Amino acid sequence: MTEYHRPALLQESLEGLAIIPNGIYVDLTYGGGGHGNAILKKLTGGKLIAFDQDHQAKGNILEDEQLVFISHNFRYLSKFLRLKGIKKVDGILGDFGVSSHQLDTPDRGFSFRFGDAPLDMRMNKSGGQSAETIANTYSSEDLSNMLFQYGELRRSRKIADLIVKRRKLVPLRTTGDLITALQPLISPNNVKELARVFQAFRIEVNEELEVIKEVLMQAAKLLKPQGRLVLISYHSLEDRLVKNFIRTGTFDGKPEKDLFGNFDKPFNAINKKVIVPSIEEVKANPRARSARLRIASKI
């Protein structure tokens, strides 16, 4: 588990789920099994439905009759629960972002630390467009919009122009090719800005924010009354969506009223203030430093 991915905020997440031993729970991002297997240990006669579209996660499946593993994107949550005959669940946990395994595997292309890695970034390598396709086919305007929206990069237009200019000379095939294209503006040592560029590509490739929106809307219908929603985000774009939806039932943070004039709000926040890792956890697991946990209860 720790070699594949060390789970962030593990104990806080388990406490947030308020696990009922015979309950039905969903782990949206099974990965190395860190959170999911910890949930299983607390179940007696219950069920854990675990999703992960990364086929490499299958190697971490724990042999347990209470575990049902679904090798698909969690945006299909409702569909697969329906296929399993499950109408309502007691808790849903999601640990968004990229696993340590994905970051540390060069041929996945998620990290700028490996210059000769394929420019891929797909969570599910069996389908969808890669970062290479985006880098070589998107217009300068589309690239700029992507970099600004998903990377929050103020120099998005200049960065996009550099990518287009470079690909006219040579196709961008590797992470190193992309970094080389950016060098007139971003040095290889500018880790923060490079990380934002790679974040923007990764979010676009995997439609990450749209997927989060879809699963939040589904969670509002699938959770039992008082059922728990436990979500860990790793950057402001994810956390903003989660925070707004929990507070208002909308993604822009503007509450809407139903036909009777009542605010249509599906959740109550359990933690009014976002939960962050302790100093001790960050020392033991530096990649947990940006984790942000929000817990809500279904009204």
Coordinates of C-alpha atoms in Angstrom, one line a residue:
M1 CA 0.0 0.0 0.0
T2 CA 2.7 2.5 1.0
E3 CA 4.8 1.7 -2.1
Y4 CA 1.8 2.3 -4.5
H5 CA 0.3 5.2 -2.6
R6 CA 0.2 6.3 1.0
P7 CA -3.3 7.5 1.8
A8 CA -3.7 11.1 3.1
L9 CA -5.8 11.9 6.2
L10 CA -6.6 8.3 6.7
Q11 CA -7.9 8.4 10.3
E12 CA -9.7 11.6 9.7
S13 CA -11.5 10.1 6.7
L14 CA -12.5 7.0 8.6
E15 CA -13.9 9.1 11.4
G16 CA -15.7 11.2 8.9
L17 CA -17.5 8.2 7.4
A18 CA -18.8 7.2 10.8
I19 CA -18.8 3.6 9.5
I20 CA -21.7 1.2 10.3
P21 CA -20.3 -2.4 10.3
N22 CA -23.1 -3.7 8.1
G23 CA -23.3 -0.6 5.9
I24 CA -22.6 -0.1 2.2
Y25 CA -19.7 2.2 1.3
V26 CA -18.1 3.4 -1.9
D27 CA -14.4 4.2 -2.4
L28 CA -14.3 6.3 -5.6
T29 CA -10.5 6.0 -6.0
Y30 CA -9.3 2.6 -4.7
G31 CA -5.7 3.0 -6.0
G32 CA -3.3 1.2 -3.6
G33 CA -6.2 0.3 -1.3
G34 CA -5.1 2.6 1.5
H35 CA -8.5 4.0 2.4
G36 CA -10.6 1.2 1.0
N37 CA -8.9 -1.6 2.9
A38 CA -9.1 0.4 6.1
I39 CA -12.9 0.7 5.6
L40 CA -13.1 -3.1 5.0
K41 CA -11.5 -3.8 8.4
K42 CA -14.4 -2.0 10.0
L43 CA -17.1 -3.8 8.1
T44 CA -18.9 -6.9 9.4
G45 CA -21.5 -8.1 6.8
G46 CA -21.3 -4.8 5.0
K47 CA -20.0 -4.0 1.5
L48 CA -17.4 -1.8 -0.1
I49 CA -17.9 -0.9 -3.7
A50 CA -14.5 0.3 -5.0
F51 CA -13.8 2.1 -8.3
D52 CA -10.6 2.7 -10.1
Q53 CA -10.2 3.2 -13.9
D54 CA -6.4 2.7 -13.7
H55 CA -5.9 -1.0 -14.6
Q56 CA -2.7 -1.1 -12.6
A57 CA -4.8 -0.7 -9.4
K58 CA -6.2 -4.2 -10.0
G59 CA -3.0 -5.6 -8.6
N60 CA -3.8 -4.1 -5.2
I61 CA -7.2 -5.7 -4.8
L62 CA -7.6 -7.3 -1.3
E63 CA -9.3 -10.7 -1.3
D64 CA -12.4 -10.0 0.7
E65 CA -15.9 -11.2 0.0
Q66 CA -17.1 -7.8 1.2
L67 CA -15.2 -6.0 -1.6
V68 CA -16.7 -5.4 -5.0
F69 CA -14.1 -3.9 -7.4
I70 CA -15.2 -2.0 -10.5
S71 CA -12.6 -1.2 -13.1
H72 CA -14.2 2.0 -14.4
N73 CA -14.2 5.7 -13.9
F74 CA -16.3 6.8 -10.9
R75 CA -18.3 9.1 -13.1
Y76 CA -20.4 5.9 -13.7
L77 CA -21.2 5.4 -10.0
S78 CA -25.0 5.4 -10.4
K79 CA -24.9 3.0 -13.3
F80 CA -22.8 0.3 -11.6
L81 CA -24.6 0.6 -8.3
R82 CA -27.8 0.0 -10.2
L83 CA -26.3 -3.0 -11.9
K84 CA -25.3 -4.4 -8.5
G85 CA -28.9 -3.9 -7.3
I86 CA -27.8 -1.1 -4.8
K87 CA -30.2 1.8 -4.5
K88 CA -28.7 3.7 -1.5
V89 CA -25.3 3.7 0.3
D90 CA -24.2 4.8 3.8
G91 CA -21.0 6.6 2.8
I92 CA -18.9 7.7 -0.2
L93 CA -15.2 8.5 0.0
G94 CA -13.1 10.1 -2.7
D95 CA -9.4 10.8 -2.7
F96 CA -8.9 12.9 -5.8
G97 CA -5.7 13.7 -7.6
V98 CA -2.8 11.5 -8.8
S99 CA -1.5 8.5 -6.9
S100 CA 2.2 8.3 -6.0
H101 CA 2.5 5.3 -8.2
Q102 CA 1.2 7.3 -11.2
L103 CA 3.6 10.1 -10.5
D104 CA 6.6 7.8 -10.0
T105 CA 6.0 5.6 -13.1
P106 CA 7.8 7.4 -15.9
D107 CA 5.8 6.0 -18.8
R108 CA 2.6 7.5 -17.4
G109 CA 3.8 11.0 -18.2
F110 CA 2.3 12.7 -15.1
S111 CA 5.6 14.1 -13.8
F112 CA 8.0 16.6 -15.3
R113 CA 10.8 14.9 -13.4
F114 CA 11.2 12.3 -16.2
G115 CA 12.2 14.2 -19.3
D116 CA 12.0 11.3 -21.7
A117 CA 8.6 10.0 -20.6
P118 CA 5.7 9.7 -23.1
L119 CA 3.4 12.8 -23.0
D120 CA 0.4 10.7 -21.9
M121 CA -1.2 11.6 -18.5
R122 CA -4.3 9.3 -19.0
M123 CA -5.6 7.7 -15.9
N124 CA -7.1 5.0 -18.1
K125 CA -4.5 4.3 -20.8
S126 CA -7.0 2.2 -22.8
G127 CA -8.9 5.2 -24.1
G128 CA -9.3 8.9 -24.5
Q129 CA -7.0 11.6 -25.9
S130 CA -3.5 11.9 -24.4
A131 CA -1.6 15.0 -23.4
E132 CA 0.5 14.5 -26.6
T133 CA -2.7 14.9 -28.7
I134 CA -3.7 18.0 -26.9
A135 CA -0.2 19.6 -27.2
N136 CA 0.0 18.9 -30.9
T137 CA -3.6 19.7 -32.0
Y138 CA -5.2 22.3 -29.8
S139 CA -5.2 25.8 -31.2
S140 CA -3.3 28.5 -29.3
E141 CA -6.5 29.9 -28.0
D142 CA -7.7 26.5 -26.7
L143 CA -4.4 25.9 -25.1
S144 CA -4.4 29.3 -23.5
N145 CA -8.0 28.8 -22.1
M146 CA -7.0 25.4 -20.7
L147 CA -3.8 26.7 -19.0
F148 CA -5.7 29.6 -17.5
Q149 CA -8.7 27.7 -16.3
Y150 CA -7.0 24.5 -15.1
G151 CA -3.5 25.7 -14.3
E152 CA -4.5 29.2 -13.1
L153 CA -1.5 30.5 -15.1
R154 CA -1.5 34.3 -15.7
R155 CA 0.9 33.9 -18.6
S156 CA -1.3 31.3 -20.3
R157 CA -1.3 33.1 -23.7
K158 CA 2.4 33.3 -23.9
I159 CA 2.8 29.7 -22.8
A160 CA 0.3 28.5 -25.4
D161 CA 2.1 30.5 -28.1
L162 CA 5.4 28.8 -27.2
I163 CA 3.8 25.4 -27.4
V164 CA 2.4 26.1 -30.9
K165 CA 5.6 27.7 -32.1
R166 CA 7.7 24.7 -30.9
R167 CA 5.4 22.0 -32.4
K168 CA 5.8 23.6 -35.8
L169 CA 9.4 22.7 -35.7
V170 CA 9.1 19.2 -34.1
P171 CA 6.2 17.2 -32.7
L172 CA 5.9 17.2 -28.9
R173 CA 6.1 13.5 -28.0
T174 CA 7.6 13.5 -24.5
T175 CA 7.4 15.4 -21.3
G176 CA 10.9 16.7 -22.1
D177 CA 9.7 18.1 -25.5
L178 CA 7.0 20.0 -23.6
I179 CA 9.5 21.4 -21.1
T180 CA 11.8 22.4 -23.9
A181 CA 9.0 24.3 -25.6
L182 CA 8.4 26.3 -22.4
Q183 CA 12.1 27.1 -21.6
P184 CA 12.1 30.6 -23.2
L185 CA 9.5 31.5 -20.5
I186 CA 9.7 28.9 -17.8
S187 CA 13.1 27.4 -16.6
P188 CA 13.3 23.7 -15.8
N189 CA 13.9 24.8 -12.2
N190 CA 10.6 26.7 -11.9
V191 CA 8.9 23.7 -10.3
K192 CA 5.7 25.6 -9.3
E193 CA 4.9 26.9 -12.7
L194 CA 5.8 23.7 -14.4
A195 CA 3.6 21.8 -12.0
R196 CA 0.7 24.1 -13.0
V197 CA 1.2 23.5 -16.7
F198 CA 1.2 19.7 -16.1
Q199 CA -1.8 20.0 -13.9
A200 CA -3.7 21.8 -16.6
F201 CA -2.9 19.1 -19.2
R202 CA -3.8 16.3 -16.8
I203 CA -7.2 17.9 -15.8
E204 CA -8.0 18.4 -19.5
V205 CA -6.9 14.8 -20.5
N206 CA -9.0 13.2 -17.8
E207 CA -11.9 15.7 -17.6
E208 CA -11.3 15.7 -13.9
L209 CA -13.4 18.7 -12.8
E210 CA -16.4 17.5 -14.9
V211 CA -16.1 14.1 -13.4
I212 CA -16.1 15.6 -9.9
K213 CA -19.2 17.6 -10.7
E214 CA -21.0 14.5 -12.0
V215 CA -20.2 12.3 -9.0
L216 CA -21.3 15.1 -6.5
M217 CA -24.7 15.3 -8.2
Q218 CA -25.0 11.5 -8.1
A219 CA -23.9 11.3 -4.4
A220 CA -26.7 13.7 -3.5
K221 CA -29.2 11.1 -4.8
L222 CA -27.4 7.9 -3.7
L223 CA -26.6 8.6 -0.1
K224 CA -29.1 7.6 2.6
P225 CA -30.3 10.3 5.0
Q226 CA -27.4 11.1 7.3
G227 CA -25.1 9.2 5.0
R228 CA -21.6 10.6 4.8
L229 CA -19.7 12.2 2.0
V230 CA -15.9 12.3 2.6
L231 CA -13.8 14.0 -0.1
I232 CA -10.1 14.8 -0.3
S233 CA -8.9 17.5 -2.8
Y234 CA -5.4 18.5 -3.7
H235 CA -5.8 21.9 -5.4
S236 CA -8.1 24.9 -5.2
L237 CA -10.1 24.0 -8.3
E238 CA -11.2 20.6 -6.8
D239 CA -11.8 22.0 -3.3
R240 CA -13.8 24.9 -4.6
L241 CA -16.3 22.6 -6.3
V242 CA -16.6 20.4 -3.3
K243 CA -17.0 23.3 -0.9
N244 CA -19.6 25.1 -2.9
F245 CA -21.7 22.0 -3.5
I246 CA -21.7 21.1 0.2
R247 CA -22.6 24.6 1.2
T248 CA -25.2 25.5 -1.5
G249 CA -25.9 22.4 -3.7
T250 CA -24.4 24.4 -6.7
F251 CA -21.0 24.6 -8.1
D252 CA -20.8 28.4 -8.3
G253 CA -21.8 28.8 -4.7
K254 CA -25.1 30.5 -5.4
P255 CA -27.9 28.7 -3.7
E256 CA -31.1 27.8 -5.6
K257 CA -34.7 27.5 -4.3
D258 CA -37.1 24.7 -5.0
L259 CA -40.7 25.1 -6.1
F260 CA -41.7 25.9 -2.5
G261 CA -39.2 28.6 -2.0
N262 CA -36.8 26.5 0.1
F263 CA -33.1 26.3 -0.6
D264 CA -32.4 23.1 -2.5
K265 CA -29.4 22.0 -0.5
P266 CA -28.6 18.3 -0.2
F267 CA -25.8 18.3 2.4
N268 CA -24.9 19.7 5.8
A269 CA -21.2 20.3 6.4
I270 CA -19.8 18.3 9.3
N271 CA -16.5 20.2 9.4
K272 CA -17.1 23.9 9.0
K273 CA -13.4 24.4 8.5
V274 CA -11.4 22.4 6.0
I275 CA -9.3 19.6 7.5
V276 CA -5.6 19.5 6.6
P277 CA -2.8 17.1 7.4
S278 CA -0.8 17.4 10.7
I279 CA 2.8 18.5 10.7
E280 CA 3.7 14.9 11.6
E281 CA 1.8 13.5 8.6
V282 CA 3.4 15.9 6.2
K283 CA 6.9 14.9 7.5
A284 CA 6.1 11.3 7.0
N285 CA 4.3 11.8 3.7
P286 CA 5.3 15.1 2.0
R287 CA 2.8 14.5 -0.9
A288 CA 0.0 14.9 1.6
R289 CA 0.8 18.5 2.3
S290 CA -1.8 19.9 -0.2
A291 CA -4.6 17.5 0.9
R292 CA -7.8 19.2 1.9
L293 CA -10.6 17.1 3.5
R294 CA -14.3 18.0 3.6
I295 CA -17.0 15.9 5.3
A296 CA -20.8 16.3 4.8
S297 CA -23.9 14.5 5.9
K298 CA -26.9 14.0 3.6
I299 CA -29.9 15.9 4.7

